[in-house]
PDB file of C-alpha atoms in Angstrom:
ATOM      1  CA  MET S   1       2.484   5.847 -32.081  1.00 82.00           C
ATOM      2  CA  TYR S   2       5.531   4.024 -31.822  1.00 91.00           C
ATOM      3  CA  LYS S   3       9.344   5.349 -30.812  1.00 94.00           C
ATOM      4  CA  VAL S   4      11.872   4.067 -32.793  1.00 96.00           C
ATOM      5  CA  LEU S   5      15.153   3.000 -31.108  1.00 96.00           C
ATOM      6  CA  LYS S   6      18.213   1.944 -32.936  1.00 96.00           C
ATOM      7  CA  ILE S   7      19.600  -0.721 -31.014  1.00 97.00           C
ATOM      8  CA  GLY S   8      22.653  -3.433 -32.248  1.00 96.00           C
ATOM      9  CA  GLY S   9      22.291  -1.522 -36.164  1.00 96.00           C
ATOM     10  CA  LYS S  10      17.973  -2.097 -36.558  1.00 97.00           C
ATOM     11  CA  ASP S  11      15.046  -0.340 -34.960  1.00 97.00           C
ATOM     12  CA  TYR S  12      12.880  -1.695 -32.418  1.00 98.00           C
ATOM     13  CA  LYS S  13       9.368  -0.044 -31.910  1.00 97.00           C
ATOM     14  CA  LEU S  14       8.695   1.109 -28.172  1.00 97.00           C
ATOM     15  CA  GLU S  15       4.784   1.237 -27.624  1.00 97.00           C
ATOM     16  CA  TYR S  16       2.548   0.930 -24.822  1.00 97.00           C
ATOM     17  CA  THR S  17      -1.082  -0.369 -25.423  1.00 95.00           C
ATOM     18  CA  VAL S  18      -2.789  -3.325 -25.214  1.00 95.00           C
ATOM     19  CA  GLU S  19       0.127  -5.398 -25.566  1.00 96.00           C
ATOM     20  CA  ALA S  20       1.924  -3.833 -21.863  1.00 96.00           C
ATOM     21  CA  SER S  21      -1.117  -3.199 -20.443  1.00 95.00           C
ATOM     22  CA  LEU S  22      -1.709  -6.643 -20.095  1.00 96.00           C
ATOM     23  CA  TYR S  23       1.593  -7.277 -18.308  1.00 96.00           C
ATOM     24  CA  ASP S  24       0.357  -6.773 -15.010  1.00 95.00           C
ATOM     25  CA  ASP S  25       4.323  -6.976 -13.415  1.00 96.00           C
ATOM     26  CA  CYS S  26       4.739  -3.457 -15.954  1.00 96.00           C
ATOM     27  CA  VAL S  27       2.028  -2.021 -14.412  1.00 94.00           C
ATOM     28  CA  SER S  28       2.566  -2.899 -10.625  1.00 93.00           C
ATOM     29  CA  SER S  29       6.127  -1.967 -10.762  1.00 93.00           C
ATOM     30  CA  VAL S  30       5.470   1.202 -12.256  1.00 90.00           C
ATOM     31  CA  THR S  31       3.071   2.292  -9.625  1.00 88.00           C
ATOM     32  CA  SER S  32       4.716   0.650  -6.881  1.00 89.00           C
ATOM     33  CA  LEU S  33       7.945   3.221  -7.966  1.00 88.00           C
ATOM     34  CA  MET S  34       5.592   5.743  -8.367  1.00 82.00           C
ATOM     35  CA  VAL S  35       3.358   4.742  -4.576  1.00 83.00           C
ATOM     36  CA  GLY S  36       6.991   4.328  -2.702  1.00 85.00           C
ATOM     37  CA  ILE S  37       8.576   7.634  -3.791  1.00 84.00           C
ATOM     38  CA  SER S  38       5.862   9.420  -2.612  1.00 82.00           C
ATOM     39  CA  GLU S  39       5.008   7.597   0.776  1.00 84.00           C
ATOM     40  CA  SER S  40       9.154   8.268   1.409  1.00 83.00           C
ATOM     41  CA  GLU S  41       8.437  12.331   0.770  1.00 80.00           C
ATOM     42  CA  ASP S  42       5.331  11.962   2.734  1.00 79.00           C
ATOM     43  CA  LYS S  43       7.580  10.613   5.245  1.00 82.00           C
ATOM     44  CA  ASN S  44      10.889  11.838   4.955  1.00 82.00           C
ATOM     45  CA  ASP S  45      11.602   7.826   4.947  1.00 82.00           C
ATOM     46  CA  ILE S  46      15.107   8.404   3.471  1.00 85.00           C
ATOM     47  CA  LYS S  47      15.603   4.561   3.596  1.00 85.00           C
ATOM     48  CA  LYS S  48      12.532   3.883   1.835  1.00 82.00           C
ATOM     49  CA  LEU S  49      13.615   6.513  -0.677  1.00 84.00           C
ATOM     50  CA  VAL S  50      16.858   4.740  -1.208  1.00 88.00           C
ATOM     51  CA  LYS S  51      14.469   1.250  -1.384  1.00 85.00           C
ATOM     52  CA  GLU S  52      12.690   2.220  -4.188  1.00 84.00           C
ATOM     53  CA  ILE S  53      16.121   4.232  -6.228  1.00 87.00           C
ATOM     54  CA  SER S  54      17.441   0.388  -6.108  1.00 91.00           C
ATOM     55  CA  ASN S  55      15.059  -0.931  -7.998  1.00 91.00           C
ATOM     56  CA  ILE S  56      15.029   1.165 -10.681  1.00 94.00           C
ATOM     57  CA  PRO S  57      17.016  -0.987 -12.609  1.00 96.00           C
ATOM     58  CA  LYS S  58      14.932  -4.293 -12.657  1.00 96.00           C
ATOM     59  CA  THR S  59      11.921  -1.933 -13.285  1.00 96.00           C
ATOM     60  CA  THR S  60      13.606  -0.445 -15.740  1.00 97.00           C
ATOM     61  CA  LEU S  61      14.192  -4.135 -17.751  1.00 98.00           C
ATOM     62  CA  ILE S  62      10.612  -4.742 -17.004  1.00 98.00           C
ATOM     63  CA  ILE S  63       8.675  -1.264 -18.532  1.00 97.00           C
ATOM     64  CA  PHE S  64      11.155  -1.571 -21.542  1.00 98.00           C
ATOM     65  CA  TYR S  65      10.162  -4.939 -22.082  1.00 98.00           C
ATOM     66  CA  ALA S  66       6.928  -4.474 -21.740  1.00 98.00           C
ATOM     67  CA  GLY S  67       7.012  -1.278 -24.241  1.00 98.00           C
ATOM     68  CA  LEU S  68       8.592  -3.877 -26.579  1.00 98.00           C
ATOM     69  CA  LEU S  69       6.291  -6.546 -26.878  1.00 97.00           C
ATOM     70  CA  GLU S  70       3.469  -4.790 -28.863  1.00 96.00           C
ATOM     71  CA  ALA S  71       5.584  -4.980 -31.653  1.00 97.00           C
ATOM     72  CA  HIS S  72       8.369  -7.382 -31.140  1.00 97.00           C
ATOM     73  CA  GLY S  73       6.775  -9.615 -28.542  1.00 96.00           C
ATOM     74  CA  PRO S  74       5.116 -13.153 -28.711  1.00 94.00           C
ATOM     75  CA  GLU S  75       1.887 -11.557 -30.408  1.00 92.00           C
ATOM     76  CA  GLY S  76       4.583  -9.273 -32.208  1.00 94.00           C
ATOM     77  CA  ASP S  77       7.141 -10.411 -34.727  1.00 96.00           C
ATOM     78  CA  GLY S  78       8.824 -12.530 -32.129  1.00 96.00           C
ATOM     79  CA  THR S  79      11.992 -11.336 -31.574  1.00 96.00           C
ATOM     80  CA  VAL S  80      11.580 -10.256 -28.076  1.00 97.00           C
ATOM     81  CA  SER S  81      10.220 -13.045 -26.473  1.00 95.00           C
ATOM     82  CA  ASP S  82      10.887 -12.854 -22.958  1.00 96.00           C
ATOM     83  CA  LEU S  83      12.953 -10.916 -20.334  1.00 97.00           C
ATOM     84  CA  LYS S  84      16.173 -12.389 -21.547  1.00 97.00           C
ATOM     85  CA  ASP S  85      15.606 -11.122 -25.092  1.00 98.00           C
ATOM     86  CA  ALA S  86      14.924  -7.917 -23.050  1.00 98.00           C
ATOM     87  CA  LYS S  87      17.929  -7.776 -20.847  1.00 98.00           C
ATOM     88  CA  SER S  88      20.360  -8.238 -23.753  1.00 98.00           C
ATOM     89  CA  LEU S  89      18.643  -5.613 -25.845  1.00 98.00           C
ATOM     90  CA  ILE S  90      19.322  -3.158 -22.526  1.00 97.00           C
ATOM     91  CA  ARG S  91      22.862  -4.322 -22.391  1.00 97.00           C
ATOM     92  CA  THR S  92      23.838  -2.744 -25.972  1.00 98.00           C
ATOM     93  CA  TYR S  93      21.409   0.307 -25.731  1.00 97.00           C
ATOM     94  CA  LEU S  94      22.916   0.850 -22.137  1.00 97.00           C
ATOM     95  CA  GLU S  95      26.695   0.167 -24.656  1.00 97.00           C
ATOM     96  CA  GLU S  96      25.892   2.398 -27.512  1.00 97.00           C
ATOM     97  CA  HIS S  97      24.524   5.397 -25.582  1.00 96.00           C
ATOM     98  CA  LYS S  98      27.313   5.232 -22.091  1.00 94.00           C
ATOM     99  CA  ASP S  99      28.333   8.728 -23.275  1.00 94.00           C
ATOM    100  CA  ASP S 100      24.765  10.364 -23.135  1.00 93.00           C
ATOM    101  CA  GLU S 101      21.570  10.951 -20.691  1.00 91.00           C
ATOM    102  CA  ASP S 102      19.211   7.985 -21.589  1.00 90.00           C
ATOM    103  CA  GLY S 103      22.579   5.665 -21.350  1.00 94.00           C
ATOM    104  CA  ASN S 104      21.889   4.466 -17.277  1.00 96.00           C
ATOM    105  CA  PHE S 105      18.501   2.974 -16.587  1.00 96.00           C
ATOM    106  CA  TYR S 106      17.390   5.960 -15.111  1.00 94.00           C
ATOM    107  CA  GLY S 107      17.807   7.800 -18.102  1.00 95.00           C
ATOM    108  CA  ILE S 108      15.907   4.337 -19.821  1.00 97.00           C
ATOM    109  CA  MET S 109      13.547   4.468 -17.179  1.00 95.00           C
ATOM    110  CA  THR S 110      12.710   8.172 -18.214  1.00 94.00           C
ATOM    111  CA  LEU S 111      12.395   7.675 -21.831  1.00 96.00           C
ATOM    112  CA  CYS S 112       9.439   4.960 -21.189  1.00 96.00           C
ATOM    113  CA  ILE S 113       7.322   6.388 -18.187  1.00 95.00           C
ATOM    114  CA  GLU S 114       7.552   9.913 -20.584  1.00 95.00           C
ATOM    115  CA  LYS S 115       6.544   7.186 -23.433  1.00 97.00           C
ATOM    116  CA  MET S 116       3.996   5.562 -21.719  1.00 95.00           C
ATOM    117  CA  GLY S 117       2.448   9.424 -20.931  1.00 93.00           C
ATOM    118  CA  GLU S 118       2.386   9.887 -24.517  1.00 95.00           C
ATOM    119  CA  ASP S 119       0.407   6.887 -25.044  1.00 96.00           C
ATOM    120  CA  ASN S 120      -1.838   7.336 -22.894  1.00 93.00           C
ATOM    121  CA  PHE S 121      -0.888   4.462 -20.552  1.00 94.00           C
ATOM    122  CA  PHE S 122      -2.453   5.599 -17.855  1.00 91.00           C
ATOM    123  CA  ASP S 123      -5.278   5.831 -18.974  1.00 92.00           C
ATOM    124  CA  LEU S 124      -5.568   2.456 -20.510  1.00 93.00           C
ATOM    125  CA  ILE S 125      -4.884   1.230 -17.900  1.00 92.00           C
ATOM    126  CA  GLY S 126      -7.454   2.819 -15.871  1.00 89.00           C
ATOM    127  CA  LEU S 127      -5.119   4.610 -13.413  1.00 84.00           C
ATOM    128  CA  ASN S 128      -5.747   8.252 -13.802  1.00 83.00           C
ATOM    129  CA  LYS S 129      -9.853   7.497 -13.189  1.00 85.00           C
ATOM    130  CA  MET S 130      -8.551   5.935  -9.713  1.00 81.00           C
ATOM    131  CA  LEU S 131      -6.640   8.574  -8.880  1.00 75.00           C
ATOM    132  CA  GLY S 132      -9.434  10.959  -9.844  1.00 79.00           C
ATOM    133  CA  ILE S 133      -7.106  13.011 -12.207  1.00 76.00           C
ATOM    134  CA  GLU S 134      -9.397  15.490 -14.172  1.00 68.00           C
ATOM    135  CA  PRO S 135      -9.296  15.733 -18.042  1.00 58.00           C
ATOM    136  CA  GLU S 136      -7.882  19.029 -17.525  1.00 51.00           C
ATOM    137  CA  GLN S 137      -4.907  17.864 -16.467  1.00 51.00           C
ATOM    138  CA  LYS S 138      -4.362  15.921 -18.472  1.00 49.00           C
ATOM    139  CA  LYS S 139      -4.457  17.844 -21.266  1.00 49.00           C
ATOM    140  CA  GLU S 140      -1.339  20.429 -20.266  1.00 50.00           C
ATOM    141  CA  PRO S 141       2.000  19.045 -21.930  1.00 44.00           C
ATOM    142  CA  LYS S 142       3.753  16.433 -20.711  1.00 46.00           C
ATOM    143  CA  LYS S 143       6.420  17.860 -18.630  1.00 43.00           C
ATOM    144  CA  PRO S 144       8.435  15.659 -16.116  1.00 43.00           C
ATOM    145  CA  ALA S 145       7.383  15.546 -13.001  1.00 45.00           C
ATOM    146  CA  ALA S 146       9.438  15.709  -9.392  1.00 44.00           C
ATOM    147  CA  VAL S 147       9.317  14.904  -6.600  1.00 42.00           C
ATOM    148  CA  SER S 148      11.236  16.747  -3.370  1.00 39.00           C
ATOM    149  CA  THR S 149      13.787  14.813  -1.582  1.00 41.00           C
ATOM    150  CA  ARG S 150      15.885  16.182   1.556  1.00 43.00           C
ATOM    151  CA  CYS S 151      18.214  14.402  -1.147  1.00 43.00           C
ATOM    152  CA  GLY S 152      17.371  17.651  -3.739  1.00 43.00           C
ATOM    153  CA  VAL S 153      14.915  16.458  -6.354  1.00 43.00           C
ATOM    154  CA  VAL S 154      14.440  12.812  -7.796  1.00 44.00           C
ATOM    155  CA  ARG S 155      12.413  13.117 -11.792  1.00 44.00           C
ATOM    156  CA  VAL S 156      10.232  10.816 -12.133  1.00 45.00           C
ATOM    157  CA  GLY S 157       8.552  11.185 -15.180  1.00 44.00           C
ATOM    158  CA  PRO S 158       5.538  13.237 -16.685  1.00 43.00           C
ATOM    159  CA  GLN S 159       3.267  14.648 -15.296  1.00 40.00           C
ATOM    160  CA  LEU S 160       0.017  13.114 -16.252  1.00 37.00           C
ATOM    161  CA  SER S 161       1.900   9.353 -14.341  1.00 38.00           C
ATOM    162  CA  ALA S 162       3.237  11.500 -11.202  1.00 38.00           C
ATOM    163  CA  ALA S 163      -0.462  14.352 -10.209  1.00 38.00           C
ATOM    164  CA  LYS S 164      -0.838  12.310  -7.032  1.00 37.00           C
ATOM    165  CA  LEU S 165       3.096  12.113  -6.465  1.00 35.00           C
ATOM    166  CA  GLY S 166       3.268  15.071  -3.849  1.00 35.00           C
ATOM    167  CA  SER S 167       4.778  18.093  -5.325  1.00 36.00           C
ATOM    168  CA  ALA S 168       5.092  17.635  -8.865  1.00 36.00           C
ATOM    169  CA  GLN S 169       6.214  20.622 -10.830  1.00 33.00           C
TER     170      GLN S 169
END
């Protein structure tokens, strides 16, 4: 089921199903971010953590675009045909939400990753199976996960998507 985002007075449907799973930049970006944060925690590597955090804006754009593909991409209504269109929408979204928790790249990324969990995106792409996540774990409420670091706690996304990230809460 999709989530409706109002952007620039129009409704946009965010959904992580077949189109998003076939967009390899989305799959590689989100898994790279999660693995990178986990590795930086395991090795107490602050430089690697900073590098991964610096990738959040680009990763956010890619996964935001992927979530719009089903309804609005070339196979949908065609209103979001490329990353340039998604970038324009994300810019408007950021302006419209500058005073709330979603008004930054991290907020949008969290929204997208939580929606991925709700849509069972990580099952669809086979990530949960490859990571050995048991069905019982998947049925738990999808609470945000966190990775503890020397600098504090970095919220990553749904527990479902972060089960192998070390100190998920």
